[in-house]
């Protein structure tokens, strides 16, 4: 892989920043200064030159984790006041690893974390219609009309939502609450909460159970993560290519 692409993909700066770094003669590969951004780095080469790159061993193998995100943790690399999902990776945390999309601080469930920047970009592109399924406990019980409005698409000030499928799983008439599954293909900010509010229900609890056809491994307790299987990563790639 090209040196500039490798450094940018692995969190050493933007493509133009790493190009400048390379051109200034700061980067060495296996002990030799390399000023050519197109230089091909191979598996196992050692990169030195900046604090971040000191002694970095090249690995072109991509990493894909599935995490059961707990409530109370922000989907970010850093936050001034709250814990962030990347801290949950402990010793597995590396530059270049990023969450795929965002879950609200109070949302739990399936979060993919990868250093495959290209796939991350495709999976979060609104054009790709990647499906996401959530389990929600609602303050309120959706009626047929509300479910039909979600299916048609709801007109908000800035956009009309794409069709969303709501399936009722449980109803507590005494408490006036319901447990529902809702499947969306967009990825807008607070999407499920806004859709629920538009049909008169507040979300009391939210958990993502599926992303791009991959189900959350229910063996993962909140805060736990594991490497994704080859079958799961193949599915991720299929989810983005089928809409090309
Ligand atoms: N929709 C929301 O409202 N919140 C999330 O975290 C995810 C989807």
PDB file of C-alpha atoms and ligand atoms in Angstrom, residues 102-108 134 184 188-194 203 206 208, ligand 1:
ATOM      1  CA  UNK A 102     -22.958   7.042  16.061  1.00  0.00           C
ATOM      2  CA  UNK A 103     -25.249   5.947  18.827  1.00  0.00           C
ATOM      3  CA  UNK A 104     -26.548   8.504  21.331  1.00  0.00           C
ATOM      4  CA  UNK A 105     -24.945   8.514  24.781  1.00  0.00           C
ATOM      5  CA  UNK A 106     -28.021   6.844  26.293  1.00  0.00           C
ATOM      6  CA  UNK A 107     -28.410   4.263  23.474  1.00  0.00           C
ATOM      7  CA  UNK A 108     -27.083   0.728  23.889  1.00  0.00           C
ATOM      8  CA  UNK A 134     -33.544  -0.957  17.096  1.00  0.00           C
ATOM      9  CA  UNK A 184     -34.614   2.472   9.455  1.00  0.00           C
ATOM     10  CA  UNK A 188     -30.058  10.914  10.841  1.00  0.00           C
ATOM     11  CA  UNK A 189     -29.269  12.512  14.215  1.00  0.00           C
ATOM     12  CA  UNK A 190     -31.688  11.174  16.925  1.00  0.00           C
ATOM     13  CA  UNK A 191     -33.570   9.450  14.102  1.00  0.00           C
ATOM     14  CA  UNK A 192     -35.549   6.884  16.084  1.00  0.00           C
ATOM     15  CA  UNK A 193     -36.371   9.348  18.872  1.00  0.00           C
ATOM     16  CA  UNK A 194     -37.636  11.871  16.331  1.00  0.00           C
ATOM     17  CA  UNK A 203     -38.360   6.740  23.727  1.00  0.00           C
ATOM     18  CA  UNK A 206     -33.117   2.336  22.946  1.00  0.00           C
ATOM     19  CA  UNK A 208     -29.542  -1.245  18.317  1.00  0.00           C
TER      20      UNK A 208
HETATM   21  N1  LIG B   1     -31.798   6.974  16.701  1.00  0.00           N
HETATM   22  C1  LIG B   1     -31.744   7.686  17.859  1.00  0.00           C
HETATM   23  O1  LIG B   1     -32.642   8.463  18.162  1.00  0.00           O
HETATM   24  N2  LIG B   1     -30.677   7.492  18.658  1.00  0.00           N
HETATM   25  C2  LIG B   1     -29.667   6.629  18.378  1.00  0.00           C
HETATM   26  O2  LIG B   1     -28.745   6.497  19.160  1.00  0.00           O
HETATM   27  C3  LIG B   1     -29.757   5.906  17.183  1.00  0.00           C
HETATM   28  C4  LIG B   1     -30.826   6.103  16.361  1.00  0.00           C
END
